[in-house]
mmCIF file of C-alpha atoms in Angstrom:
data_model
loop_
_atom_site.group_PDB
_atom_site.id
_atom_site.type_symbol
_atom_site.label_atom_id
_atom_site.label_comp_id
_atom_site.label_asym_id
_atom_site.label_seq_id
_atom_site.Cartn_x
_atom_site.Cartn_y
_atom_site.Cartn_z
ATOM 1 C CA MET A 1 -35.564 23.477 3.172
ATOM 2 C CA SER A 2 -35.946 20.177 5.047
ATOM 3 C CA GLU A 3 -33.750 17.152 4.453
ATOM 4 C CA ARG A 4 -36.824 15.275 3.207
ATOM 5 C CA THR A 5 -37.530 17.982 0.623
ATOM 6 C CA LYS A 6 -33.941 17.830 -0.557
ATOM 7 C CA ILE A 7 -34.180 14.062 -0.963
ATOM 8 C CA LYS A 8 -37.304 14.562 -3.113
ATOM 9 C CA ASP A 9 -35.368 16.997 -5.288
ATOM 10 C CA ILE A 10 -32.502 14.539 -5.670
ATOM 11 C CA ALA A 11 -34.973 11.795 -6.589
ATOM 12 C CA ARG A 12 -36.510 14.039 -9.269
ATOM 13 C CA VAL A 13 -33.136 14.968 -10.801
ATOM 14 C CA ALA A 14 -31.816 11.391 -10.673
ATOM 15 C CA GLY A 15 -35.073 9.896 -11.951
ATOM 16 C CA VAL A 16 -35.484 7.472 -9.034
ATOM 17 C CA SER A 17 -37.682 7.113 -5.957
ATOM 18 C CA THR A 18 -36.988 8.834 -2.635
ATOM 19 C CA ALA A 19 -36.461 5.385 -1.073
ATOM 20 C CA THR A 20 -33.773 4.655 -3.646
ATOM 21 C CA VAL A 21 -32.092 7.981 -2.848
ATOM 22 C CA SER A 22 -32.029 7.125 0.865
ATOM 23 C CA ARG A 23 -30.593 3.689 0.159
ATOM 24 C CA ALA A 24 -27.989 5.060 -2.249
ATOM 25 C CA LEU A 25 -26.814 7.724 0.195
ATOM 26 C CA SER A 26 -26.463 4.993 2.839
ATOM 27 C CA ASP A 27 -24.477 2.858 0.351
ATOM 28 C CA SER A 28 -27.040 0.067 0.573
ATOM 29 C CA SER A 29 -26.291 -3.186 -1.244
ATOM 30 C CA LEU A 30 -29.857 -3.038 -2.619
ATOM 31 C CA VAL A 31 -28.821 -0.254 -5.012
ATOM 32 C CA THR A 32 -26.591 -0.831 -8.038
ATOM 33 C CA GLU A 33 -23.345 1.073 -8.420
ATOM 34 C CA ARG A 34 -24.719 2.820 -11.530
ATOM 35 C CA THR A 35 -27.751 4.077 -9.581
ATOM 36 C CA ARG A 36 -25.603 5.137 -6.630
ATOM 37 C CA GLU A 37 -23.462 7.183 -8.995
ATOM 38 C CA LYS A 38 -26.563 8.882 -10.524
ATOM 39 C CA VAL A 39 -27.786 9.787 -7.044
ATOM 40 C CA ARG A 40 -24.380 11.130 -5.971
ATOM 41 C CA GLU A 41 -24.169 13.288 -9.103
ATOM 42 C CA ALA A 42 -27.658 14.688 -8.481
ATOM 43 C CA ALA A 43 -26.848 15.371 -4.833
ATOM 44 C CA THR A 44 -23.681 17.212 -5.851
ATOM 45 C CA ARG A 45 -25.572 19.338 -8.389
ATOM 46 C CA LEU A 46 -28.098 20.318 -5.720
ATOM 47 C CA ASN A 47 -25.393 21.036 -3.106
ATOM 48 C CA TYR A 48 -26.987 18.470 -0.817
ATOM 49 C CA ARG A 49 -25.273 18.020 2.538
ATOM 50 C CA LEU A 50 -26.241 14.893 4.417
ATOM 51 C CA ASN A 51 -27.163 15.135 8.100
ATOM 52 C CA VAL A 52 -24.417 12.714 9.087
ATOM 53 C CA ARG A 53 -25.314 12.434 12.758
ATOM 54 C CA ALA A 54 -28.949 11.599 12.055
ATOM 55 C CA ARG A 55 -28.033 9.105 9.359
ATOM 56 C CA ASN A 56 -25.473 7.361 11.554
ATOM 57 C CA LEU A 57 -28.004 6.928 14.345
ATOM 58 C CA ARG A 58 -30.529 5.598 11.845
ATOM 59 C CA ILE A 59 -28.265 3.042 10.184
ATOM 60 C CA GLN A 60 -26.185 2.292 13.312
ATOM 61 C CA LYS A 61 -22.871 2.931 11.615
ATOM 62 C CA SER A 62 -19.999 5.267 12.468
ATOM 63 C CA MET A 63 -19.471 6.046 8.762
ATOM 64 C CA ALA A 64 -15.733 6.120 9.465
ATOM 65 C CA VAL A 65 -12.999 3.767 8.276
ATOM 66 C CA LEU A 66 -9.411 3.364 9.417
ATOM 67 C CA LEU A 67 -6.310 3.314 7.232
ATOM 68 C CA VAL A 68 -3.583 1.872 9.475
ATOM 69 C CA VAL A 69 0.055 2.150 8.357
ATOM 70 C CA ARG A 70 3.387 1.323 9.953
ATOM 71 C CA ASN A 71 5.047 4.730 9.494
ATOM 72 C CA MET A 72 3.083 7.811 8.466
ATOM 73 C CA SER A 73 6.276 9.693 7.557
ATOM 74 C CA ASN A 74 6.907 7.308 4.661
ATOM 75 C CA PRO A 75 5.779 9.069 1.441
ATOM 76 C CA PHE A 76 4.839 5.661 0.020
ATOM 77 C CA TYR A 77 1.452 5.901 1.713
ATOM 78 C CA LEU A 78 0.399 9.305 0.334
ATOM 79 C CA GLU A 79 -0.973 8.147 -3.013
ATOM 80 C CA ILE A 80 -2.658 5.139 -1.419
ATOM 81 C CA PHE A 81 -4.344 7.555 0.994
ATOM 82 C CA LYS A 82 -5.587 9.583 -1.991
ATOM 83 C CA GLY A 83 -7.173 6.535 -3.598
ATOM 84 C CA VAL A 84 -8.770 5.338 -0.356
ATOM 85 C CA GLU A 85 -10.138 8.784 0.513
ATOM 86 C CA GLU A 86 -11.584 9.322 -2.971
ATOM 87 C CA VAL A 87 -13.773 6.215 -2.722
ATOM 88 C CA ALA A 88 -14.535 6.712 0.988
ATOM 89 C CA ARG A 89 -15.746 10.298 0.501
ATOM 90 C CA ALA A 90 -17.900 9.340 -2.461
ATOM 91 C CA ALA A 91 -19.603 6.754 -0.240
ATOM 92 C CA GLY A 92 -20.079 9.233 2.615
ATOM 93 C CA PHE A 93 -17.356 7.822 4.872
ATOM 94 C CA VAL A 94 -14.756 9.722 6.864
ATOM 95 C CA LEU A 95 -11.210 8.362 6.615
ATOM 96 C CA LEU A 96 -9.149 8.125 9.805
ATOM 97 C CA MET A 97 -5.381 7.589 9.639
ATOM 98 C CA GLY A 98 -3.632 5.327 12.134
ATOM 99 C CA ASN A 99 0.141 5.188 12.647
ATOM 100 C CA THR A 100 1.499 2.117 14.473
ATOM 101 C CA GLU A 101 5.275 2.676 14.328
ATOM 102 C CA ASP A 102 5.348 -1.160 14.587
ATOM 103 C CA ASP A 103 4.109 -0.814 18.180
ATOM 104 C CA HIS A 104 1.911 -3.780 19.177
ATOM 105 C CA ASP A 105 -0.007 -1.745 21.762
ATOM 106 C CA ARG A 106 -0.948 0.834 19.126
ATOM 107 C CA GLU A 107 -2.089 -1.934 16.784
ATOM 108 C CA VAL A 108 -4.380 -3.280 19.496
ATOM 109 C CA GLU A 109 -5.829 0.215 20.063
ATOM 110 C CA TYR A 110 -6.898 0.467 16.411
ATOM 111 C CA PHE A 111 -8.490 -2.975 16.519
ATOM 112 C CA ASP A 112 -10.303 -1.870 19.684
ATOM 113 C CA MET A 113 -11.703 1.116 17.751
ATOM 114 C CA LEU A 114 -13.073 -1.278 15.150
ATOM 115 C CA ARG A 115 -14.521 -3.640 17.771
ATOM 116 C CA ASP A 116 -16.126 -0.775 19.700
ATOM 117 C CA GLY A 117 -17.870 0.669 16.635
ATOM 118 C CA GLN A 118 -15.748 3.827 16.344
ATOM 119 C CA ALA A 119 -14.995 2.690 12.789
ATOM 120 C CA ASP A 120 -16.890 0.402 10.443
ATOM 121 C CA GLY A 121 -13.852 -1.105 8.769
ATOM 122 C CA MET A 122 -10.080 -1.056 8.466
ATOM 123 C CA ILE A 123 -7.512 -1.081 5.672
ATOM 124 C CA LEU A 124 -4.417 -2.604 7.223
ATOM 125 C CA MET A 125 -0.969 -1.805 5.824
ATOM 126 C CA THR A 126 1.361 -2.959 8.570
ATOM 127 C CA GLY A 127 1.722 -6.686 8.001
ATOM 128 C CA ASN A 128 0.917 -7.192 11.694
ATOM 129 C CA MET A 129 -2.292 -7.860 13.564
ATOM 130 C CA PRO A 130 -3.090 -8.938 17.142
ATOM 131 C CA ALA A 131 -4.007 -12.538 16.337
ATOM 132 C CA ASP A 132 -5.668 -13.086 19.708
ATOM 133 C CA HIS A 133 -7.922 -10.015 19.458
ATOM 134 C CA GLU A 134 -11.622 -10.864 19.587
ATOM 135 C CA ILE A 135 -12.433 -9.101 16.310
ATOM 136 C CA VAL A 136 -9.798 -11.228 14.565
ATOM 137 C CA ARG A 137 -11.099 -14.435 16.187
ATOM 138 C CA ASP A 138 -14.745 -13.595 15.424
ATOM 139 C CA ALA A 139 -16.015 -16.321 13.088
ATOM 140 C CA SER A 140 -19.609 -15.047 12.930
ATOM 141 C CA GLY A 141 -19.086 -13.320 9.596
ATOM 142 C CA MET A 142 -16.601 -11.560 7.376
ATOM 143 C CA THR A 143 -14.249 -9.319 9.354
ATOM 144 C CA PRO A 144 -14.373 -5.761 7.908
ATOM 145 C CA ILE A 145 -10.620 -5.632 7.293
ATOM 146 C CA VAL A 146 -8.752 -5.420 3.991
ATOM 147 C CA VAL A 147 -5.011 -6.054 4.012
ATOM 148 C CA ALA A 148 -3.328 -3.870 1.392
ATOM 149 C CA LEU A 149 0.148 -4.566 -0.032
ATOM 150 C CA GLU A 150 1.071 -6.614 3.002
ATOM 151 C CA ALA A 151 0.540 -10.320 3.529
ATOM 152 C CA ILE A 152 -0.757 -11.988 6.673
ATOM 153 C CA GLU A 153 -0.563 -15.759 6.653
ATOM 154 C CA ASN A 154 -3.555 -17.842 7.749
ATOM 155 C CA SER A 155 -5.679 -14.748 8.330
ATOM 156 C CA ASN A 156 -8.680 -15.449 6.051
ATOM 157 C CA LEU A 157 -8.917 -11.723 5.294
ATOM 158 C CA ALA A 158 -9.486 -9.891 2.022
ATOM 159 C CA HIS A 159 -6.206 -8.817 0.402
ATOM 160 C CA VAL A 160 -5.098 -6.356 -2.266
ATOM 161 C CA GLN A 161 -1.576 -7.313 -3.238
ATOM 162 C CA ILE A 162 1.144 -7.472 -5.881
ATOM 163 C CA ASP A 163 3.401 -10.336 -6.957
ATOM 164 C CA ASN A 164 6.474 -9.298 -4.970
ATOM 165 C CA CYS A 165 8.517 -12.302 -6.040
ATOM 166 C CA ALA A 166 7.903 -11.732 -9.762
ATOM 167 C CA ALA A 167 8.604 -7.990 -9.452
ATOM 168 C CA ALA A 168 11.912 -8.659 -7.682
ATOM 169 C CA LYS A 169 12.905 -11.156 -10.364
ATOM 170 C CA GLN A 170 12.225 -8.542 -13.049
ATOM 171 C CA ALA A 171 14.442 -6.020 -11.264
ATOM 172 C CA VAL A 172 17.347 -8.461 -10.901
ATOM 173 C CA HIS A 173 17.060 -9.743 -14.467
ATOM 174 C CA HIS A 174 17.324 -6.136 -15.641
ATOM 175 C CA LEU A 175 20.669 -5.833 -13.857
ATOM 176 C CA ALA A 176 21.877 -9.213 -15.136
ATOM 177 C CA ASP A 177 20.901 -8.262 -18.701
ATOM 178 C CA LEU A 178 23.135 -5.190 -18.330
ATOM 179 C CA GLY A 179 26.071 -7.536 -17.732
ATOM 180 C CA HIS A 180 26.264 -7.317 -13.942
ATOM 181 C CA LYS A 181 27.473 -10.479 -12.225
ATOM 182 C CA ARG A 182 28.020 -9.236 -8.667
ATOM 183 C CA ILE A 183 24.475 -8.198 -7.686
ATOM 184 C CA ALA A 184 23.604 -7.706 -4.014
ATOM 185 C CA HIS A 185 20.185 -7.319 -2.415
ATOM 186 C CA ILE A 186 19.447 -4.937 0.459
ATOM 187 C CA CYS A 187 16.524 -6.732 2.111
ATOM 188 C CA GLY A 188 13.557 -5.330 3.945
ATOM 189 C CA PRO A 189 12.924 -6.400 7.555
ATOM 190 C CA LEU A 190 12.903 -10.161 8.009
ATOM 191 C CA PRO A 191 11.039 -12.406 8.582
ATOM 192 C CA GLU A 192 8.177 -10.211 7.273
ATOM 193 C CA ILE A 193 6.439 -11.861 4.332
ATOM 194 C CA LEU A 194 6.944 -9.029 1.825
ATOM 195 C CA SER A 195 10.666 -8.943 2.534
ATOM 196 C CA ARG A 196 10.866 -12.730 2.213
ATOM 197 C CA LEU A 197 9.069 -12.662 -1.135
ATOM 198 C CA ARG A 198 11.379 -9.984 -2.566
ATOM 199 C CA LEU A 199 14.392 -11.916 -1.287
ATOM 200 C CA GLU A 200 12.980 -15.065 -2.877
ATOM 201 C CA GLY A 201 12.594 -13.253 -6.206
ATOM 202 C CA TYR A 202 16.201 -12.015 -5.983
ATOM 203 C CA ARG A 203 17.522 -15.517 -5.321
ATOM 204 C CA LYS A 204 15.454 -17.074 -8.113
ATOM 205 C CA ALA A 205 16.612 -14.489 -10.647
ATOM 206 C CA MET A 206 20.249 -14.939 -9.621
ATOM 207 C CA ALA A 207 19.907 -18.719 -10.047
ATOM 208 C CA GLU A 208 18.244 -18.307 -13.438
ATOM 209 C CA ALA A 209 21.084 -16.019 -14.542
ATOM 210 C CA GLY A 210 23.691 -18.527 -13.295
ATOM 211 C CA LEU A 211 25.085 -16.047 -10.754
ATOM 212 C CA ASP A 212 26.490 -16.815 -7.308
ATOM 213 C CA ILE A 213 25.381 -15.025 -4.140
ATOM 214 C CA PRO A 214 28.259 -14.416 -1.692
ATOM 215 C CA ALA A 215 27.405 -14.807 1.992
ATOM 216 C CA ASN A 216 27.422 -11.065 2.704
ATOM 217 C CA TYR A 217 25.281 -10.022 -0.284
ATOM 218 C CA GLU A 218 21.922 -9.986 1.554
ATOM 219 C CA PRO A 219 22.156 -7.352 4.334
ATOM 220 C CA VAL A 220 18.870 -6.627 6.117
ATOM 221 C CA GLY A 221 17.456 -3.106 6.527
ATOM 222 C CA ASN A 222 14.204 -1.706 7.895
ATOM 223 C CA TYR A 223 12.973 0.360 4.894
ATOM 224 C CA SER A 224 14.553 3.583 6.220
ATOM 225 C CA ILE A 225 17.099 5.780 4.422
ATOM 226 C CA GLN A 226 19.540 5.282 7.304
ATOM 227 C CA SER A 227 19.355 1.496 7.078
ATOM 228 C CA GLY A 228 20.013 1.664 3.324
ATOM 229 C CA CYS A 229 23.122 3.682 4.075
ATOM 230 C CA GLU A 230 24.287 1.196 6.717
ATOM 231 C CA CYS A 231 23.686 -1.841 4.500
ATOM 232 C CA ALA A 232 25.600 -0.245 1.612
ATOM 233 C CA ARG A 233 28.455 0.564 3.999
ATOM 234 C CA ALA A 234 28.698 -3.095 5.019
ATOM 235 C CA LEU A 235 28.639 -4.248 1.396
ATOM 236 C CA PHE A 236 31.327 -1.849 0.194
ATOM 237 C CA ASP A 237 33.603 -2.345 3.187
ATOM 238 C CA ASP A 238 33.986 -5.911 1.952
ATOM 239 C CA VAL A 239 36.840 -7.030 -0.284
ATOM 240 C CA ASN A 240 34.376 -8.237 -2.953
ATOM 241 C CA PRO A 241 31.869 -5.374 -3.357
ATOM 242 C CA PRO A 242 28.980 -5.660 -5.831
ATOM 243 C CA THR A 243 28.632 -3.725 -9.075
ATOM 244 C CA ALA A 244 24.841 -3.558 -8.731
ATOM 245 C CA LEU A 245 22.239 -3.326 -5.981
ATOM 246 C CA PHE A 246 18.610 -4.408 -5.924
ATOM 247 C CA VAL A 247 17.080 -2.622 -2.928
ATOM 248 C CA ALA A 248 13.771 -3.627 -1.298
ATOM 249 C CA ASN A 249 12.373 -0.071 -1.336
ATOM 250 C CA ASP A 250 13.209 3.364 -2.725
ATOM 251 C CA GLU A 251 14.038 4.983 0.610
ATOM 252 C CA MET A 252 16.762 2.435 1.334
ATOM 253 C CA ALA A 253 17.970 2.910 -2.253
ATOM 254 C CA PHE A 254 18.365 6.646 -1.569
ATOM 255 C CA GLY A 255 20.387 5.838 1.542
ATOM 256 C CA ALA A 256 22.578 3.411 -0.390
ATOM 257 C CA ILE A 257 23.249 5.952 -3.147
ATOM 258 C CA GLY A 258 24.193 8.520 -0.510
ATOM 259 C CA GLU A 259 26.756 6.105 0.956
ATOM 260 C CA LEU A 260 28.139 5.357 -2.522
ATOM 261 C CA ARG A 261 28.616 9.076 -3.144
ATOM 262 C CA ARG A 262 30.482 9.478 0.136
ATOM 263 C CA ARG A 263 32.877 6.811 -1.099
ATOM 264 C CA GLY A 264 33.423 8.587 -4.395
ATOM 265 C CA LEU A 265 31.508 5.954 -6.368
ATOM 266 C CA ARG A 266 29.303 7.033 -9.268
ATOM 267 C CA VAL A 267 25.798 5.795 -10.046
ATOM 268 C CA PRO A 268 25.434 4.134 -12.507
ATOM 269 C CA GLU A 269 29.014 4.294 -13.890
ATOM 270 C CA ASP A 270 30.498 2.380 -10.948
ATOM 271 C CA VAL A 271 27.411 0.851 -9.304
ATOM 272 C CA SER A 272 23.888 0.387 -10.675
ATOM 273 C CA VAL A 273 20.934 0.668 -8.274
ATOM 274 C CA VAL A 274 17.318 -0.521 -8.587
ATOM 275 C CA GLY A 275 14.694 0.378 -5.976
ATOM 276 C CA PHE A 276 11.124 -0.717 -5.311
ATOM 277 C CA ASP A 277 7.957 1.450 -5.008
ATOM 278 C CA ASP A 278 8.499 4.355 -7.471
ATOM 279 C CA LEU A 279 7.994 7.142 -4.943
ATOM 280 C CA PHE A 280 7.051 10.478 -6.504
ATOM 281 C CA ILE A 281 10.557 11.829 -5.748
ATOM 282 C CA SER A 282 12.281 8.872 -7.432
ATOM 283 C CA GLN A 283 11.957 10.380 -10.899
ATOM 284 C CA SER A 284 13.562 13.649 -9.818
ATOM 285 C CA TYR A 285 16.264 12.098 -7.631
ATOM 286 C CA SER A 286 19.877 12.410 -8.794
ATOM 287 C CA PRO A 287 20.224 10.210 -10.704
ATOM 288 C CA PRO A 288 16.568 9.391 -11.426
ATOM 289 C CA LEU A 289 15.966 5.991 -9.872
ATOM 290 C CA THR A 290 15.205 2.808 -11.770
ATOM 291 C CA THR A 291 12.509 1.109 -9.693
ATOM 292 C CA ILE A 292 9.495 -1.171 -9.531
ATOM 293 C CA SER A 293 6.316 0.877 -9.832
ATOM 294 C CA GLN A 294 3.119 0.011 -7.986
ATOM 295 C CA PRO A 295 -0.239 1.624 -8.980
ATOM 296 C CA ARG A 296 -0.717 3.087 -5.517
ATOM 297 C CA VAL A 297 -3.758 5.329 -6.142
ATOM 298 C CA GLU A 298 -5.578 2.454 -7.817
ATOM 299 C CA ILE A 299 -4.535 0.132 -4.992
ATOM 300 C CA GLY A 300 -6.147 2.562 -2.536
ATOM 301 C CA ARG A 301 -9.338 2.738 -4.600
ATOM 302 C CA THR A 302 -9.511 -1.051 -4.908
ATOM 303 C CA ALA A 303 -8.932 -1.644 -1.193
ATOM 304 C CA MET A 304 -11.630 0.859 -0.177
ATOM 305 C CA THR A 305 -14.128 -0.515 -2.710
ATOM 306 C CA MET A 306 -13.493 -4.004 -1.357
ATOM 307 C CA LEU A 307 -13.963 -2.773 2.222
ATOM 308 C CA LEU A 308 -17.314 -1.162 1.302
ATOM 309 C CA ASP A 309 -18.406 -4.470 -0.216
ATOM 310 C CA ILE A 310 -17.611 -6.225 3.078
ATOM 311 C CA ILE A 311 -19.284 -3.550 5.226
ATOM 312 C CA ASN A 312 -22.429 -3.686 3.095
ATOM 313 C CA ALA A 313 -22.482 -7.498 2.829
ATOM 314 C CA ARG A 314 -21.904 -7.553 -0.908
ATOM 315 C CA LEU A 315 -19.191 -10.223 -0.528
ATOM 316 C CA SER A 316 -19.889 -13.746 0.687
ATOM 317 C CA SER A 317 -16.228 -14.693 1.183
ATOM 318 C CA PRO A 318 -12.839 -12.941 1.353
ATOM 319 C CA VAL A 319 -11.256 -12.151 -1.992
ATOM 320 C CA VAL A 320 -7.684 -11.555 -3.093
ATOM 321 C CA THR A 321 -7.019 -9.007 -5.830
ATOM 322 C CA GLU A 322 -3.579 -8.820 -7.429
ATOM 323 C CA MET A 323 -2.456 -5.534 -8.972
ATOM 324 C CA GLN A 324 0.128 -5.252 -11.735
ATOM 325 C CA THR A 325 3.613 -3.776 -11.274
ATOM 326 C CA SER A 326 6.101 -2.522 -13.853
ATOM 327 C CA LEU A 327 9.827 -1.859 -14.038
ATOM 328 C CA ILE A 328 10.540 1.836 -14.657
ATOM 329 C CA VAL A 329 14.019 2.157 -16.159
ATOM 330 C CA ARG A 330 15.726 5.466 -15.417
ATOM 331 C CA GLU A 331 19.292 6.681 -15.081
ATOM 332 C CA SER A 332 20.463 4.820 -11.966
ATOM 333 C CA THR A 333 21.222 1.640 -13.952
ATOM 334 C CA GLY A 334 23.714 1.121 -16.732
ATOM 335 C CA ALA A 335 25.928 -1.478 -18.384
ATOM 336 C CA ALA A 336 28.471 -3.217 -16.206
ATOM 337 C CA ASP A 337 32.082 -2.116 -16.574
ATOM 338 C CA GLN A 338 33.729 -5.129 -18.222
ATOM 339 C CA ARG A 339 37.281 -4.082 -17.462
#
């Protein structure tokens, strides 16, 4: 059976014209989302497999998108990948994963792939971009890049983000409400914007609670378990150790808890700990970790949907979408010891 015959069958099942089927399968902006979904459902029922090579030559697209992250080993990205891939596959795109390891040369390579047409768009999750790259400087139209959960100042790019400052304040207020007065913050890498915003939220919450911040209470990590361990070691080697920690991500929180255990300190009886991200292992960690939860699958879906809108010229200007976070209270936080 020819591809044209199959398209006729899809048109019959979906109740639309063959031209509409062709447009829908190419994710054309001329077709509504409701119609695209009807066509996809009909194509699935008929086990239709698109001739990708022929279509790509016809529409002059690679039908591939890049998801670029700073460290692929971080489990934080897994659920975001799921959400991105779900929407990408439904639109007929292949998802490519890029791992920068915070290496500028690697970042440039991925932007080169986008410039050279090896990918039609990019979801950027590193917080870095080669500002002098020609695809970044191109002012001829909207750059097919969506920045997800990072923040890039003065970039004029579409963003999917959370309110990091407000989420950090919520975490610290939770500890203050439990009676903790000596609350330290293990920061993410500075001067990155996300780390600065979470630090800002920590400082604002401490001020609102009328609590002082000793000079050594803001050690800086790099989001790794090892750096969480090292920051906790510095805090608890001091003569005035905290009774509670707000940590900029869950992995550093795990490292901090490991260091506390090595010192014979109990969580939460001796020290309460709050993380940030709600990794899938956080609920089964010992003790289960109190943390800020981000809707990562939905963030992935939203970022990919936004990227498709840019690729298919359905957006006239960059947009910023803010997703909601929530504090998940588990067993790693408890009332301060008032003795």
